[in-house]
């Protein structure tokens, strides 16, 4: 992220956006660990409007939002975090005959001062 100009962010809003990216990466990797046997591939790609994160795993099961629960309880909030912080997110089947899926998310560039 430093090589792409995201760090140092240069503003408080930019620093918050970097923290958002780190939290989002943590959430998708943790979900792969807890629900899909662990991640098999992690891709962080710079795109014109921001970053794209992809986490591949061997499970064909799609991500599922859990029933609403108290925000004070641990666990079960990962997809809600993605909904709120990522510009977009989703999943797709892995290509080239590989089993499983890729969960992806996109994050816009941090605001410049």
Short mmCIF file of N, CA, C and O in Angstrom, two decimals:
data_model
loop_
_atom_site.label_atom_id
_atom_site.label_comp_id
_atom_site.label_asym_id
_atom_site.label_seq_id
_atom_site.Cartn_x
_atom_site.Cartn_y
_atom_site.Cartn_z
N UNK A 1 0.83 -1.19 0.00
CA UNK A 1 0.00 0.00 0.00
C UNK A 1 0.87 1.25 0.00
O UNK A 1 0.48 2.26 -0.57
N UNK A 2 2.03 1.18 0.63
CA UNK A 2 2.95 2.32 0.61
C UNK A 2 3.44 2.59 -0.81
O UNK A 2 3.50 3.74 -1.23
N UNK A 3 3.76 1.53 -1.55
CA UNK A 3 4.24 1.70 -2.92
C UNK A 3 3.19 2.35 -3.81
O UNK A 3 3.52 3.01 -4.79
N UNK A 4 1.93 2.17 -3.49
CA UNK A 4 0.84 2.72 -4.30
C UNK A 4 0.35 4.08 -3.79
O UNK A 4 -0.63 4.61 -4.29
N UNK A 5 1.01 4.63 -2.77
CA UNK A 5 0.67 5.96 -2.28
C UNK A 5 -0.45 6.01 -1.26
O UNK A 5 -0.95 7.08 -0.95
N UNK A 6 -0.85 4.86 -0.73
CA UNK A 6 -1.91 4.86 0.29
C UNK A 6 -1.35 5.16 1.67
O UNK A 6 -2.07 5.64 2.54
N UNK A 7 -0.08 4.84 1.90
CA UNK A 7 0.58 5.05 3.20
C UNK A 7 1.86 5.84 2.95
O UNK A 7 2.65 5.44 2.10
N UNK A 8 2.15 6.94 3.62
CA UNK A 8 1.27 7.59 4.59
C UNK A 8 0.09 8.24 3.88
O UNK A 8 0.22 8.70 2.75
N UNK A 9 -1.02 8.27 4.57
CA UNK A 9 -2.26 8.70 3.95
C UNK A 9 -2.32 10.21 3.71
O UNK A 9 -2.94 10.66 2.77
N UNK A 10 -1.70 11.00 4.56
CA UNK A 10 -1.68 12.44 4.36
C UNK A 10 -2.85 13.19 4.95
O UNK A 10 -2.87 14.40 4.93
N UNK A 11 -3.85 12.47 5.44
CA UNK A 11 -5.00 13.12 6.08
C UNK A 11 -5.64 12.13 7.05
O UNK A 11 -5.43 10.92 6.94
N UNK A 12 -6.41 12.67 7.95
CA UNK A 12 -7.11 11.81 8.90
C UNK A 12 -8.09 10.89 8.18
O UNK A 12 -8.19 9.70 8.48
N UNK A 13 -8.79 11.42 7.19
CA UNK A 13 -9.74 10.61 6.42
C UNK A 13 -9.00 9.51 5.67
O UNK A 13 -9.46 8.37 5.57
N UNK A 14 -7.83 9.84 5.11
CA UNK A 14 -7.03 8.84 4.41
C UNK A 14 -6.54 7.76 5.34
O UNK A 14 -6.53 6.58 4.99
N UNK A 15 -6.12 8.15 6.55
CA UNK A 15 -5.67 7.16 7.54
C UNK A 15 -6.82 6.23 7.92
O UNK A 15 -6.62 5.02 8.08
N UNK A 16 -8.01 6.78 8.06
CA UNK A 16 -9.17 5.95 8.37
C UNK A 16 -9.45 4.96 7.24
O UNK A 16 -9.80 3.81 7.47
N UNK A 17 -9.27 5.40 6.00
CA UNK A 17 -9.51 4.51 4.84
C UNK A 17 -8.51 3.37 4.83
O UNK A 17 -8.86 2.23 4.53
N UNK A 18 -7.25 3.66 5.16
CA UNK A 18 -6.23 2.61 5.26
C UNK A 18 -6.62 1.61 6.35
O UNK A 18 -6.52 0.39 6.15
N UNK A 19 -7.08 2.11 7.49
CA UNK A 19 -7.54 1.21 8.56
C UNK A 19 -8.72 0.37 8.10
O UNK A 19 -8.82 -0.81 8.45
N UNK A 20 -9.61 0.96 7.29
CA UNK A 20 -10.73 0.20 6.73
C UNK A 20 -10.22 -0.97 5.90
O UNK A 20 -10.72 -2.09 6.01
N UNK A 21 -9.22 -0.71 5.05
CA UNK A 21 -8.67 -1.77 4.20
C UNK A 21 -8.11 -2.89 5.07
O UNK A 21 -8.37 -4.07 4.81
N UNK A 22 -7.35 -2.54 6.09
CA UNK A 22 -6.76 -3.57 6.96
C UNK A 22 -7.84 -4.39 7.66
O UNK A 22 -7.72 -5.61 7.77
N UNK A 23 -8.89 -3.74 8.12
CA UNK A 23 -9.99 -4.46 8.76
C UNK A 23 -10.71 -5.36 7.76
O UNK A 23 -11.01 -6.52 8.06
N UNK A 24 -10.95 -4.87 6.56
CA UNK A 24 -11.63 -5.68 5.54
C UNK A 24 -10.80 -6.91 5.17
O UNK A 24 -11.35 -8.02 5.04
N UNK A 25 -9.50 -6.74 4.99
CA UNK A 25 -8.63 -7.88 4.69
C UNK A 25 -8.70 -8.89 5.83
O UNK A 25 -8.84 -10.10 5.60
N UNK A 26 -8.63 -8.40 7.05
CA UNK A 26 -8.72 -9.29 8.21
C UNK A 26 -10.03 -10.07 8.21
O UNK A 26 -10.05 -11.27 8.49
N UNK A 27 -11.12 -9.41 7.88
CA UNK A 27 -12.43 -10.06 7.89
C UNK A 27 -12.52 -11.17 6.84
O UNK A 27 -12.97 -12.27 7.14
N UNK A 28 -12.09 -10.89 5.60
CA UNK A 28 -12.25 -11.93 4.56
C UNK A 28 -11.29 -13.09 4.78
O UNK A 28 -11.64 -14.24 4.50
N UNK A 29 -10.10 -12.82 5.28
CA UNK A 29 -9.16 -13.90 5.57
C UNK A 29 -9.66 -14.72 6.76
O UNK A 29 -9.63 -15.96 6.73
N UNK A 30 -10.15 -14.07 7.79
CA UNK A 30 -10.70 -14.78 8.95
C UNK A 30 -11.90 -15.63 8.55
O UNK A 30 -12.02 -16.77 8.99
N UNK A 31 -12.78 -15.09 7.71
CA UNK A 31 -13.93 -15.88 7.27
C UNK A 31 -13.49 -17.12 6.51
O UNK A 31 -14.06 -18.20 6.68
N UNK A 32 -12.46 -16.99 5.67
CA UNK A 32 -11.94 -18.16 4.96
C UNK A 32 -11.39 -19.19 5.95
O UNK A 32 -11.58 -20.40 5.77
N UNK A 33 -10.73 -18.72 6.99
CA UNK A 33 -10.18 -19.63 8.01
C UNK A 33 -11.29 -20.34 8.79
O UNK A 33 -11.22 -21.54 9.03
N UNK A 34 -12.30 -19.59 9.19
CA UNK A 34 -13.35 -20.15 10.05
C UNK A 34 -14.38 -20.99 9.30
O UNK A 34 -14.93 -21.93 9.86
N UNK A 35 -14.65 -20.65 8.05
CA UNK A 35 -15.78 -21.26 7.36
C UNK A 35 -15.43 -22.02 6.08
O UNK A 35 -16.32 -22.64 5.49
N UNK A 36 -14.16 -21.96 5.64
CA UNK A 36 -13.85 -22.54 4.33
C UNK A 36 -12.53 -23.30 4.30
O UNK A 36 -11.95 -23.49 3.24
N UNK A 37 -12.03 -23.70 5.45
CA UNK A 37 -10.79 -24.48 5.48
C UNK A 37 -9.53 -23.68 5.28
O UNK A 37 -8.46 -24.24 5.11
N UNK A 38 -9.64 -22.38 5.29
CA UNK A 38 -8.47 -21.50 5.14
C UNK A 38 -8.32 -20.95 3.75
O UNK A 38 -8.78 -21.54 2.78
N UNK A 39 -7.67 -19.81 3.64
CA UNK A 39 -7.45 -19.21 2.33
C UNK A 39 -6.40 -19.99 1.55
O UNK A 39 -5.46 -20.53 2.12
N UNK A 40 -6.58 -20.05 0.24
CA UNK A 40 -5.61 -20.69 -0.63
C UNK A 40 -4.84 -19.67 -1.46
O UNK A 40 -3.75 -19.95 -1.95
N UNK A 41 -5.43 -18.50 -1.63
CA UNK A 41 -4.76 -17.44 -2.39
C UNK A 41 -5.28 -16.09 -1.91
O UNK A 41 -6.47 -15.93 -1.62
N UNK A 42 -4.38 -15.13 -1.85
CA UNK A 42 -4.72 -13.76 -1.49
C UNK A 42 -4.16 -12.84 -2.57
O UNK A 42 -2.98 -12.95 -2.91
N UNK A 43 -5.00 -11.97 -3.10
CA UNK A 43 -4.56 -11.03 -4.13
C UNK A 43 -4.97 -9.62 -3.69
O UNK A 43 -6.12 -9.40 -3.32
N UNK A 44 -4.02 -8.71 -3.73
CA UNK A 44 -4.28 -7.29 -3.50
C UNK A 44 -3.84 -6.58 -4.77
O UNK A 44 -2.68 -6.65 -5.16
N UNK A 45 -4.80 -5.95 -5.42
CA UNK A 45 -4.52 -5.35 -6.73
C UNK A 45 -4.91 -3.87 -6.71
O UNK A 45 -6.00 -3.51 -6.25
N UNK A 46 -4.02 -3.06 -7.24
CA UNK A 46 -4.34 -1.64 -7.40
C UNK A 46 -5.12 -1.48 -8.69
O UNK A 46 -4.72 -1.99 -9.75
N UNK A 47 -6.23 -0.79 -8.60
CA UNK A 47 -7.03 -0.48 -9.77
C UNK A 47 -7.16 1.03 -9.90
O UNK A 47 -6.77 1.77 -9.01
N UNK A 48 -7.70 1.45 -10.99
CA UNK A 48 -7.79 2.89 -11.28
C UNK A 48 -8.45 3.69 -10.16
O UNK A 48 -8.00 4.76 -9.80
N UNK A 49 -9.52 3.17 -9.62
CA UNK A 49 -10.29 3.90 -8.60
C UNK A 49 -10.01 3.47 -7.17
O UNK A 49 -10.60 4.00 -6.26
N UNK A 50 -9.14 2.47 -6.98
CA UNK A 50 -8.88 2.02 -5.61
C UNK A 50 -8.15 0.69 -5.57
O UNK A 50 -7.29 0.41 -6.40
N UNK A 51 -8.52 -0.13 -4.60
CA UNK A 51 -7.93 -1.45 -4.42
C UNK A 51 -8.98 -2.53 -4.60
O UNK A 51 -10.14 -2.33 -4.27
N UNK A 52 -8.51 -3.68 -5.06
CA UNK A 52 -9.35 -4.87 -5.11
C UNK A 52 -8.64 -5.95 -4.31
O UNK A 52 -7.45 -6.20 -4.51
N UNK A 53 -9.37 -6.56 -3.41
CA UNK A 53 -8.87 -7.65 -2.57
C UNK A 53 -9.62 -8.90 -2.97
O UNK A 53 -10.84 -8.88 -3.13
N UNK A 54 -8.88 -10.00 -3.16
CA UNK A 54 -9.50 -11.29 -3.48
C UNK A 54 -8.91 -12.35 -2.56
O UNK A 54 -7.69 -12.43 -2.41
N UNK A 55 -9.79 -13.15 -1.97
CA UNK A 55 -9.37 -14.28 -1.14
C UNK A 55 -10.05 -15.53 -1.69
O UNK A 55 -11.28 -15.62 -1.70
N UNK A 56 -9.23 -16.48 -2.14
CA UNK A 56 -9.76 -17.73 -2.69
C UNK A 56 -9.67 -18.83 -1.65
O UNK A 56 -8.72 -18.89 -0.87
N UNK A 57 -10.69 -19.69 -1.65
CA UNK A 57 -10.68 -20.86 -0.78
C UNK A 57 -11.29 -22.04 -1.53
O UNK A 57 -11.80 -21.88 -2.63
N UNK A 58 -11.23 -23.21 -0.94
CA UNK A 58 -11.67 -24.43 -1.62
C UNK A 58 -13.16 -24.74 -1.43
O UNK A 58 -13.68 -25.67 -2.04
N UNK A 59 -13.85 -23.97 -0.61
CA UNK A 59 -15.27 -24.23 -0.35
C UNK A 59 -16.16 -23.59 -1.41
O UNK A 59 -16.02 -22.40 -1.70
N UNK A 60 -17.11 -24.34 -1.95
CA UNK A 60 -18.05 -23.74 -2.90
C UNK A 60 -19.18 -22.97 -2.21
O UNK A 60 -19.95 -22.29 -2.87
N UNK A 61 -19.27 -23.09 -0.89
CA UNK A 61 -20.36 -22.44 -0.15
C UNK A 61 -20.21 -20.92 -0.18
O UNK A 61 -19.15 -20.39 0.14
N UNK A 62 -21.27 -20.22 -0.54
CA UNK A 62 -21.19 -18.76 -0.58
C UNK A 62 -21.16 -18.16 0.83
O UNK A 62 -21.61 -18.80 1.79
N UNK A 63 -20.64 -16.96 0.96
CA UNK A 63 -20.71 -16.27 2.25
C UNK A 63 -22.18 -16.07 2.63
O UNK A 63 -23.01 -15.79 1.77
N UNK A 64 -22.48 -16.25 3.90
CA UNK A 64 -23.86 -16.09 4.38
C UNK A 64 -23.90 -15.11 5.53
O UNK A 64 -23.16 -15.24 6.49
N UNK A 65 -24.82 -14.17 5.41
CA UNK A 65 -25.02 -13.21 6.49
C UNK A 65 -25.75 -13.92 7.63
O UNK A 65 -26.74 -14.61 7.40
N UNK A 66 -25.24 -13.77 8.83
CA UNK A 66 -25.89 -14.37 10.00
C UNK A 66 -27.08 -13.52 10.42
O UNK A 66 -27.19 -12.34 10.07
N UNK A 67 -27.95 -14.14 11.18
CA UNK A 67 -29.11 -13.42 11.70
C UNK A 67 -28.63 -12.24 12.54
O UNK A 67 -27.59 -12.33 13.22
N UNK A 68 -29.35 -11.12 12.49
CA UNK A 68 -28.94 -9.95 13.28
C UNK A 68 -28.80 -10.30 14.75
O UNK A 68 -29.57 -11.08 15.30
N UNK A 69 -27.76 -9.74 15.35
CA UNK A 69 -27.53 -9.94 16.78
C UNK A 69 -26.91 -8.68 17.34
O UNK A 69 -26.56 -7.77 16.60
N UNK A 70 -26.79 -8.64 18.63
CA UNK A 70 -26.26 -7.45 19.30
C UNK A 70 -24.83 -7.15 18.82
O UNK A 70 -23.99 -8.04 18.80
N UNK A 71 -24.57 -5.90 18.46
CA UNK A 71 -23.21 -5.53 18.06
C UNK A 71 -22.19 -5.74 19.18
O UNK A 71 -21.00 -5.81 18.92
N UNK A 72 -22.66 -5.83 20.42
CA UNK A 72 -21.73 -6.02 21.53
C UNK A 72 -21.23 -7.46 21.65
O UNK A 72 -20.25 -7.73 22.34
N UNK A 73 -21.90 -8.40 20.97
CA UNK A 73 -21.47 -9.80 21.01
C UNK A 73 -20.37 -10.04 19.99
O UNK A 73 -20.44 -9.53 18.87
N UNK A 74 -19.36 -10.84 20.35
CA UNK A 74 -18.28 -11.11 19.39
C UNK A 74 -18.74 -12.05 18.28
O UNK A 74 -19.63 -12.88 18.46
N UNK A 75 -18.11 -11.90 17.12
CA UNK A 75 -18.34 -12.81 16.01
C UNK A 75 -19.63 -12.54 15.27
O UNK A 75 -20.57 -11.94 15.79
N UNK A 76 -19.65 -12.98 14.00
CA UNK A 76 -20.86 -12.90 13.21
C UNK A 76 -21.13 -11.57 12.55
O UNK A 76 -22.21 -11.35 12.02
N UNK A 77 -20.15 -10.67 12.57
CA UNK A 77 -20.37 -9.33 12.01
C UNK A 77 -19.55 -9.05 10.76
O UNK A 77 -19.60 -7.96 10.21
N UNK A 78 -18.80 -10.04 10.29
CA UNK A 78 -17.86 -9.83 9.19
C UNK A 78 -18.50 -9.31 7.92
O UNK A 78 -17.99 -8.37 7.30
N UNK A 79 -19.61 -9.91 7.49
CA UNK A 79 -20.23 -9.47 6.24
C UNK A 79 -20.91 -8.11 6.40
O UNK A 79 -20.99 -7.34 5.45
N UNK A 80 -21.34 -7.80 7.62
CA UNK A 80 -21.89 -6.47 7.88
C UNK A 80 -20.78 -5.43 7.74
O UNK A 80 -20.99 -4.35 7.19
N UNK A 81 -19.59 -5.77 8.21
CA UNK A 81 -18.43 -4.88 8.06
C UNK A 81 -18.15 -4.66 6.57
O UNK A 81 -17.92 -3.53 6.14
N UNK A 82 -18.17 -5.73 5.79
CA UNK A 82 -17.95 -5.59 4.35
C UNK A 82 -19.01 -4.69 3.73
O UNK A 82 -18.69 -3.81 2.92
N UNK A 83 -20.27 -4.89 4.10
CA UNK A 83 -21.35 -4.06 3.57
C UNK A 83 -21.12 -2.57 3.85
O UNK A 83 -21.40 -1.72 3.02
N UNK A 84 -20.62 -2.28 5.04
CA UNK A 84 -20.50 -0.88 5.45
C UNK A 84 -19.22 -0.20 4.98
O UNK A 84 -19.22 1.01 4.75
N UNK A 85 -18.13 -0.95 4.84
CA UNK A 85 -16.85 -0.32 4.55
C UNK A 85 -16.35 -0.49 3.12
O UNK A 85 -15.60 0.33 2.63
N UNK A 86 -16.73 -1.58 2.48
CA UNK A 86 -16.28 -1.81 1.10
C UNK A 86 -17.20 -1.07 0.13
O UNK A 86 -18.40 -0.97 0.36
N UNK A 87 -16.62 -0.57 -0.95
CA UNK A 87 -17.45 0.05 -1.98
C UNK A 87 -18.35 -0.97 -2.63
O UNK A 87 -19.49 -0.70 -2.98
N UNK A 88 -17.83 -2.18 -2.79
CA UNK A 88 -18.58 -3.30 -3.35
C UNK A 88 -17.89 -4.57 -2.89
O UNK A 88 -16.69 -4.56 -2.59
N UNK A 89 -18.65 -5.67 -2.82
CA UNK A 89 -18.05 -6.96 -2.51
C UNK A 89 -18.97 -8.05 -3.04
O UNK A 89 -20.14 -7.82 -3.31
N UNK A 90 -18.40 -9.23 -3.20
CA UNK A 90 -19.18 -10.36 -3.67
C UNK A 90 -18.31 -11.60 -3.71
O UNK A 90 -17.24 -11.65 -3.11
N UNK A 91 -18.79 -12.59 -4.43
CA UNK A 91 -18.02 -13.83 -4.58
C UNK A 91 -18.31 -14.41 -5.95
O UNK A 91 -19.31 -14.09 -6.58
N UNK A 92 -17.42 -15.26 -6.41
CA UNK A 92 -17.59 -15.94 -7.69
C UNK A 92 -16.86 -17.27 -7.64
O UNK A 92 -15.95 -17.46 -6.81
N UNK A 93 -17.26 -18.18 -8.49
CA UNK A 93 -16.57 -19.46 -8.57
C UNK A 93 -15.15 -19.24 -9.06
O UNK A 93 -14.90 -18.33 -9.86
N UNK A 94 -14.24 -20.05 -8.56
CA UNK A 94 -12.85 -19.98 -9.04
C UNK A 94 -12.79 -20.45 -10.48
O UNK A 94 -13.52 -21.34 -10.89
N UNK A 95 -11.92 -19.87 -11.24
CA UNK A 95 -11.77 -20.23 -12.64
C UNK A 95 -10.77 -21.34 -12.87
O UNK A 95 -10.17 -21.87 -11.92
N UNK A 96 -10.59 -21.71 -14.12
CA UNK A 96 -9.59 -22.69 -14.56
C UNK A 96 -9.74 -24.04 -13.87
O UNK A 96 -8.76 -24.69 -13.56
N UNK A 97 -10.96 -24.44 -13.60
CA UNK A 97 -11.20 -25.76 -13.04
C UNK A 97 -10.86 -25.90 -11.57
O UNK A 97 -10.94 -27.01 -11.02
N UNK A 98 -10.47 -24.83 -10.89
CA UNK A 98 -10.16 -24.90 -9.46
C UNK A 98 -11.46 -24.98 -8.66
O UNK A 98 -12.45 -24.33 -8.99
N UNK A 99 -11.44 -25.78 -7.61
CA UNK A 99 -12.61 -25.90 -6.74
C UNK A 99 -12.70 -24.68 -5.82
O UNK A 99 -11.70 -24.07 -5.49
N UNK A 100 -13.92 -24.35 -5.44
CA UNK A 100 -14.11 -23.30 -4.46
C UNK A 100 -14.57 -21.98 -5.05
O UNK A 100 -15.16 -21.93 -6.12
N UNK A 101 -14.28 -20.93 -4.32
CA UNK A 101 -14.76 -19.59 -4.69
C UNK A 101 -13.70 -18.55 -4.38
O UNK A 101 -12.71 -18.82 -3.70
N UNK A 102 -13.95 -17.36 -4.90
CA UNK A 102 -13.15 -16.17 -4.59
C UNK A 102 -14.10 -15.15 -3.99
O UNK A 102 -15.10 -14.80 -4.62
N UNK A 103 -13.81 -14.70 -2.79
CA UNK A 103 -14.54 -13.59 -2.19
C UNK A 103 -13.72 -12.34 -2.50
O UNK A 103 -12.51 -12.31 -2.27
N UNK A 104 -14.37 -11.32 -3.06
CA UNK A 104 -13.67 -10.12 -3.46
C UNK A 104 -14.32 -8.88 -2.84
O UNK A 104 -15.49 -8.92 -2.45
N UNK A 105 -13.54 -7.84 -2.75
CA UNK A 105 -14.07 -6.56 -2.30
C UNK A 105 -13.28 -5.45 -2.96
O UNK A 105 -12.12 -5.66 -3.38
N UNK A 106 -13.90 -4.31 -3.08
CA UNK A 106 -13.27 -3.14 -3.68
C UNK A 106 -13.36 -1.97 -2.70
O UNK A 106 -14.39 -1.80 -2.05
N UNK A 107 -12.27 -1.22 -2.64
CA UNK A 107 -12.19 -0.07 -1.74
C UNK A 107 -11.71 1.12 -2.54
O UNK A 107 -10.71 1.02 -3.26
N UNK A 108 -12.41 2.24 -2.42
CA UNK A 108 -12.04 3.43 -3.18
C UNK A 108 -10.76 4.06 -2.62
O UNK A 108 -10.37 3.83 -1.47
N UNK A 109 -10.12 4.87 -3.45
CA UNK A 109 -8.92 5.60 -3.04
C UNK A 109 -9.22 6.48 -1.83
O UNK A 109 -10.32 7.02 -1.71
N UNK A 110 -8.22 6.66 -0.96
CA UNK A 110 -8.43 7.58 0.16
C UNK A 110 -8.52 9.01 -0.35
O UNK A 110 -7.93 9.35 -1.39
N UNK A 111 -9.25 9.84 0.37
CA UNK A 111 -9.37 11.24 0.00
C UNK A 111 -8.02 11.93 0.16
O UNK A 111 -7.27 11.64 1.08
N UNK A 112 -7.72 12.80 -0.76
CA UNK A 112 -6.47 13.58 -0.69
C UNK A 112 -6.75 14.90 0.00
O UNK A 112 -7.81 15.49 -0.17
N UNK A 113 -5.76 15.37 0.79
CA UNK A 113 -5.97 16.65 1.51
C UNK A 113 -6.05 17.82 0.55
O UNK A 113 -5.63 17.80 -0.55
#
